[in-house]
């Protein structure tokens, strides 16, 4: 339960919400300020203890579970409609927490599919050209989802130039059985171009702990040129990724396509 908020704290909470994607302020609930977004289905409740500990409660459990090191989970009573909460100790940390929650709310499984279904509902899908247009919509959404999930950085090198990053499917688009698989952000890794090409062609794969394994088909010179002669690791893997990675290790890594290229 939050304490009565000063006008200064109210102003800071409102700014933190609006600056980070929650552009709809709703009616307060007790001492909680409530915000929604025109770009996401996530709702957030904000409050404070003694103006020094800031609280954020969320309406989506999958978002709350994926927040990782952003804030500390709190077991205090939640407002009606909230499923989990986090605390932080300063305003900058609150901004980071809300920004990450907003990014996740647009990217996590089913959210991209929900957006995709709305965007392509009225598009024709009869001819090959029409189906290609639909596919491009999905691929663009998938790329944006990976950019949100990895906060615009290569999951291995940390390269933070979005125009140079590639949305690599673990299980390729054409091999997915459903749009849910194709648009599942856990079926992808955001990579720098050279790593994307190596991953796509089976020259590298990823262990469940994130360690990158290099194919024996690459000689020492090629490894050195590509920066694969050192230990590399994918950061931020979740259980969702681990459900797809065995497919890549068994079907793509060291496949004939890589040997022949």
GROMACS .gro file of C-alpha atoms in nm:
model
  261
    1UNK     CA    1   0.000   0.000   0.000
    2UNK     CA    2   0.145   0.337  -0.097
    3UNK     CA    3   0.139   0.643   0.126
    4UNK     CA    4  -0.021   0.973   0.028
    5UNK     CA    5   0.183   1.124  -0.254
    6UNK     CA    6   0.326   1.474  -0.254
    7UNK     CA    7   0.268   1.692  -0.559
    8UNK     CA    8   0.637   1.667  -0.648
    9UNK     CA    9   0.627   1.285  -0.645
   10UNK     CA   10   0.304   1.283  -0.844
   11UNK     CA   11   0.471   1.500  -1.108
   12UNK     CA   12   0.775   1.271  -1.121
   13UNK     CA   13   0.561   0.959  -1.154
   14UNK     CA   14   0.353   1.115  -1.431
   15UNK     CA   15   0.666   1.215  -1.621
   16UNK     CA   16   0.821   0.869  -1.580
   17UNK     CA   17   0.507   0.711  -1.723
   18UNK     CA   18   0.456   0.945  -2.019
   19UNK     CA   19   0.827   0.955  -2.111
   20UNK     CA   20   0.834   0.577  -2.140
   21UNK     CA   21   0.534   0.489  -2.352
   22UNK     CA   22   0.242   0.509  -2.108
   23UNK     CA   23   0.066   0.801  -2.267
   24UNK     CA   24  -0.280   0.755  -2.115
   25UNK     CA   25  -0.337   0.864  -1.757
   26UNK     CA   26  -0.640   0.694  -1.603
   27UNK     CA   27  -0.835   0.762  -1.285
   28UNK     CA   28  -0.620   0.712  -0.972
   29UNK     CA   29  -0.700   0.412  -0.754
   30UNK     CA   30  -0.645   0.508  -0.393
   31UNK     CA   31  -0.284   0.626  -0.370
   32UNK     CA   32  -0.191   0.456  -0.698
   33UNK     CA   33  -0.155   0.653  -1.020
   34UNK     CA   34  -0.273   0.446  -1.317
   35UNK     CA   35  -0.146   0.459  -1.675
   36UNK     CA   36  -0.211   0.279  -2.001
   37UNK     CA   37  -0.064   0.302  -2.351
   38UNK     CA   38  -0.199   0.352  -2.700
   39UNK     CA   39   0.079   0.124  -2.828
   40UNK     CA   40   0.057  -0.162  -2.580
   41UNK     CA   41  -0.199  -0.358  -2.381
   42UNK     CA   42   0.005  -0.325  -2.062
   43UNK     CA   43  -0.137  -0.120  -1.775
   44UNK     CA   44   0.084   0.013  -1.496
   45UNK     CA   45   0.016   0.143  -1.145
   46UNK     CA   46   0.271   0.376  -0.982
   47UNK     CA   47   0.318   0.472  -0.619
   48UNK     CA   48   0.577   0.547  -0.353
   49UNK     CA   49   0.669   0.480   0.009
   50UNK     CA   50   0.780   0.792   0.196
   51UNK     CA   51   0.881   0.956  -0.134
   52UNK     CA   52   1.200   0.747  -0.146
   53UNK     CA   53   1.095   0.400  -0.265
   54UNK     CA   54   0.907   0.388  -0.593
   55UNK     CA   55   0.666   0.110  -0.684
   56UNK     CA   56   0.534  -0.008  -1.019
   57UNK     CA   57   0.267  -0.275  -1.055
   58UNK     CA   58   0.186  -0.441  -1.389
   59UNK     CA   59  -0.115  -0.603  -1.548
   60UNK     CA   60   0.078  -0.870  -1.742
   61UNK     CA   61   0.256  -1.153  -1.565
   62UNK     CA   62   0.478  -1.234  -1.864
   63UNK     CA   63   0.615  -0.879  -1.860
   64UNK     CA   64   0.678  -0.884  -1.485
   65UNK     CA   65   0.861  -1.217  -1.508
   66UNK     CA   66   1.087  -1.093  -1.788
   67UNK     CA   67   1.204  -0.776  -1.614
   68UNK     CA   68   1.513  -0.950  -1.479
   69UNK     CA   69   1.746  -0.710  -1.301
   70UNK     CA   70   1.515  -0.412  -1.348
   71UNK     CA   71   1.392  -0.337  -0.997
   72UNK     CA   72   1.320  -0.575  -0.710
   73UNK     CA   73   1.009  -0.794  -0.696
   74UNK     CA   74   0.767  -0.686  -0.425
   75UNK     CA   75   0.506  -0.896  -0.247
   76UNK     CA   76   0.311  -0.602  -0.106
   77UNK     CA   77  -0.065  -0.596  -0.176
   78UNK     CA   78  -0.123  -0.504  -0.539
   79UNK     CA   79  -0.400  -0.281  -0.672
   80UNK     CA   80  -0.696  -0.454  -0.834
   81UNK     CA   81  -0.599  -0.576  -1.182
   82UNK     CA   82  -0.224  -0.586  -1.115
   83UNK     CA   83  -0.051  -0.924  -1.106
   84UNK     CA   84   0.301  -0.833  -0.992
   85UNK     CA   85   0.506  -0.538  -0.878
   86UNK     CA   86   0.862  -0.404  -0.859
   87UNK     CA   87   1.036  -0.145  -0.644
   88UNK     CA   88   1.324   0.088  -0.730
   89UNK     CA   89   1.512   0.342  -0.521
   90UNK     CA   90   1.533   0.645  -0.747
   91UNK     CA   91   1.362   0.817  -1.038
   92UNK     CA   92   1.619   0.721  -1.307
   93UNK     CA   93   1.573   0.356  -1.211
   94UNK     CA   94   1.197   0.399  -1.239
   95UNK     CA   95   1.239   0.536  -1.591
   96UNK     CA   96   1.452   0.236  -1.687
   97UNK     CA   97   1.203  -0.006  -1.534
   98UNK     CA   98   0.905   0.145  -1.715
   99UNK     CA   99   1.088   0.167  -2.045
  100UNK     CA  100   1.185  -0.198  -2.024
  101UNK     CA  101   0.832  -0.301  -1.929
  102UNK     CA  102   0.696  -0.105  -2.227
  103UNK     CA  103   0.945  -0.270  -2.464
  104UNK     CA  104   0.862  -0.615  -2.335
  105UNK     CA  105   0.489  -0.556  -2.353
  106UNK     CA  106   0.516  -0.505  -2.729
  107UNK     CA  107   0.755  -0.791  -2.793
  108UNK     CA  108   0.673  -1.093  -2.580
  109UNK     CA  109   0.495  -1.397  -2.727
  110UNK     CA  110   0.141  -1.338  -2.857
  111UNK     CA  111   0.183  -0.959  -2.858
  112UNK     CA  112   0.349  -0.953  -3.201
  113UNK     CA  113   0.097  -1.207  -3.329
  114UNK     CA  114  -0.189  -0.993  -3.200
  115UNK     CA  115  -0.048  -0.689  -3.383
  116UNK     CA  116   0.022  -0.892  -3.697
  117UNK     CA  117  -0.333  -1.028  -3.713
  118UNK     CA  118  -0.474  -0.676  -3.692
  119UNK     CA  119  -0.241  -0.536  -3.957
  120UNK     CA  120  -0.299  -0.811  -4.216
  121UNK     CA  121  -0.668  -0.880  -4.152
  122UNK     CA  122  -0.778  -0.674  -4.452
  123UNK     CA  123  -0.489  -0.764  -4.682
  124UNK     CA  124  -0.548  -1.005  -4.973
  125UNK     CA  125  -0.351  -1.328  -4.954
  126UNK     CA  126  -0.437  -1.506  -5.279
  127UNK     CA  127  -0.140  -1.449  -5.507
  128UNK     CA  128   0.227  -1.505  -5.433
  129UNK     CA  129   0.290  -1.132  -5.446
  130UNK     CA  130   0.009  -1.068  -5.196
  131UNK     CA  131   0.140  -1.336  -4.961
  132UNK     CA  132   0.486  -1.181  -4.986
  133UNK     CA  133   0.344  -0.848  -4.868
  134UNK     CA  134   0.188  -1.022  -4.568
  135UNK     CA  135   0.519  -1.193  -4.495
  136UNK     CA  136   0.703  -0.863  -4.504
  137UNK     CA  137   0.461  -0.721  -4.248
  138UNK     CA  138   0.539  -1.011  -4.019
  139UNK     CA  139   0.914  -0.989  -4.069
  140UNK     CA  140   0.916  -0.616  -3.996
  141UNK     CA  141   0.718  -0.674  -3.675
  142UNK     CA  142   0.955  -0.955  -3.576
  143UNK     CA  143   1.258  -0.732  -3.629
  144UNK     CA  144   1.105  -0.455  -3.417
  145UNK     CA  145   1.021  -0.709  -3.150
  146UNK     CA  146   1.384  -0.824  -3.131
  147UNK     CA  147   1.504  -0.464  -3.122
  148UNK     CA  148   1.276  -0.407  -2.823
  149UNK     CA  149   1.371  -0.731  -2.649
  150UNK     CA  150   1.747  -0.666  -2.678
  151UNK     CA  151   1.713  -0.289  -2.639
  152UNK     CA  152   1.865  -0.219  -2.981
  153UNK     CA  153   2.194  -0.402  -2.915
  154UNK     CA  154   2.351  -0.710  -3.071
  155UNK     CA  155   2.296  -0.995  -2.825
  156UNK     CA  156   2.663  -1.095  -2.856
  157UNK     CA  157   2.879  -0.793  -2.934
  158UNK     CA  158   2.664  -0.515  -2.791
  159UNK     CA  159   2.673  -0.326  -3.123
  160UNK     CA  160   2.410  -0.055  -3.082
  161UNK     CA  161   2.347   0.064  -3.438
  162UNK     CA  162   1.997  -0.065  -3.522
  163UNK     CA  163   2.042  -0.015  -3.896
  164UNK     CA  164   2.326  -0.269  -3.890
  165UNK     CA  165   2.151  -0.531  -3.679
  166UNK     CA  166   1.973  -0.838  -3.813
  167UNK     CA  167   1.676  -1.027  -3.671
  168UNK     CA  168   1.794  -1.387  -3.694
  169UNK     CA  169   1.532  -1.659  -3.670
  170UNK     CA  170   1.649  -1.965  -3.477
  171UNK     CA  171   1.394  -2.182  -3.654
  172UNK     CA  172   1.363  -2.022  -4.000
  173UNK     CA  173   1.045  -1.850  -4.112
  174UNK     CA  174   0.980  -2.108  -4.384
  175UNK     CA  175   1.017  -2.399  -4.141
  176UNK     CA  176   0.778  -2.262  -3.880
  177UNK     CA  177   0.441  -2.435  -3.871
  178UNK     CA  178   0.240  -2.137  -3.745
  179UNK     CA  179   0.248  -1.758  -3.742
  180UNK     CA  180   0.279  -1.784  -3.364
  181UNK     CA  181   0.618  -1.953  -3.410
  182UNK     CA  182   0.726  -1.710  -3.680
  183UNK     CA  183   0.644  -1.410  -3.462
  184UNK     CA  184   0.768  -1.549  -3.132
  185UNK     CA  185   1.054  -1.321  -3.025
  186UNK     CA  186   1.206  -1.619  -2.843
  187UNK     CA  187   1.252  -1.775  -3.187
  188UNK     CA  188   1.510  -1.513  -3.271
  189UNK     CA  189   1.836  -1.346  -3.173
  190UNK     CA  190   1.938  -0.989  -3.260
  191UNK     CA  191   2.283  -1.010  -3.418
  192UNK     CA  192   2.549  -0.805  -3.593
  193UNK     CA  193   2.557  -0.880  -3.969
  194UNK     CA  194   2.854  -1.118  -3.971
  195UNK     CA  195   2.711  -1.320  -3.681
  196UNK     CA  196   2.369  -1.329  -3.843
  197UNK     CA  197   2.517  -1.469  -4.166
  198UNK     CA  198   2.723  -1.728  -3.977
  199UNK     CA  199   2.424  -1.833  -3.766
  200UNK     CA  200   2.189  -1.850  -4.065
  201UNK     CA  201   2.434  -2.066  -4.264
  202UNK     CA  202   2.514  -2.299  -3.977
  203UNK     CA  203   2.872  -2.190  -3.916
  204UNK     CA  204   2.786  -2.113  -3.554
  205UNK     CA  205   2.519  -2.223  -3.311
  206UNK     CA  206   2.427  -2.143  -2.951
  207UNK     CA  207   2.428  -2.364  -2.643
  208UNK     CA  208   2.150  -2.337  -2.386
  209UNK     CA  209   2.381  -2.134  -2.160
  210UNK     CA  210   2.443  -1.883  -2.440
  211UNK     CA  211   2.792  -2.003  -2.537
  212UNK     CA  212   2.858  -1.982  -2.911
  213UNK     CA  213   2.995  -2.296  -3.076
  214UNK     CA  214   3.189  -2.257  -3.402
  215UNK     CA  215   3.172  -2.514  -3.681
  216UNK     CA  216   3.485  -2.712  -3.769
  217UNK     CA  217   3.424  -2.607  -4.131
  218UNK     CA  218   3.570  -2.265  -4.046
  219UNK     CA  219   3.951  -2.262  -4.045
  220UNK     CA  220   4.164  -2.059  -3.805
  221UNK     CA  221   4.205  -1.769  -4.048
  222UNK     CA  222   3.829  -1.736  -4.107
  223UNK     CA  223   3.764  -1.754  -3.734
  224UNK     CA  224   4.014  -1.476  -3.670
  225UNK     CA  225   3.871  -1.250  -3.942
  226UNK     CA  226   3.517  -1.299  -3.807
  227UNK     CA  227   3.618  -1.255  -3.444
  228UNK     CA  228   3.517  -1.614  -3.370
  229UNK     CA  229   3.859  -1.710  -3.235
  230UNK     CA  230   3.756  -1.600  -2.886
  231UNK     CA  231   3.490  -1.714  -2.643
  232UNK     CA  232   3.159  -1.547  -2.730
  233UNK     CA  233   2.823  -1.569  -2.559
  234UNK     CA  234   2.465  -1.463  -2.628
  235UNK     CA  235   2.341  -1.260  -2.335
  236UNK     CA  236   1.984  -1.250  -2.215
  237UNK     CA  237   1.865  -1.593  -2.325
  238UNK     CA  238   1.538  -1.709  -2.171
  239UNK     CA  239   1.364  -2.043  -2.144
  240UNK     CA  240   1.168  -1.954  -2.457
  241UNK     CA  241   1.490  -1.939  -2.659
  242UNK     CA  242   1.598  -2.275  -2.523
  243UNK     CA  243   1.289  -2.438  -2.667
  244UNK     CA  244   1.405  -2.341  -3.019
  245UNK     CA  245   1.783  -2.373  -2.995
  246UNK     CA  246   1.793  -2.756  -3.019
  247UNK     CA  247   1.626  -2.726  -3.361
  248UNK     CA  248   1.908  -2.502  -3.484
  249UNK     CA  249   2.180  -2.724  -3.340
  250UNK     CA  250   2.032  -3.036  -3.497
  251UNK     CA  251   1.905  -2.901  -3.830
  252UNK     CA  252   2.121  -2.600  -3.923
  253UNK     CA  253   2.458  -2.623  -3.749
  254UNK     CA  254   2.718  -2.794  -3.970
  255UNK     CA  255   2.447  -2.861  -4.228
  256UNK     CA  256   2.547  -2.926  -4.593
  257UNK     CA  257   2.450  -2.567  -4.679
  258UNK     CA  258   2.730  -2.439  -4.458
  259UNK     CA  259   2.986  -2.682  -4.601
  260UNK     CA  260   2.901  -2.592  -4.957
  261UNK     CA  261   2.895  -2.215  -4.912
   0.00000   0.00000   0.00000
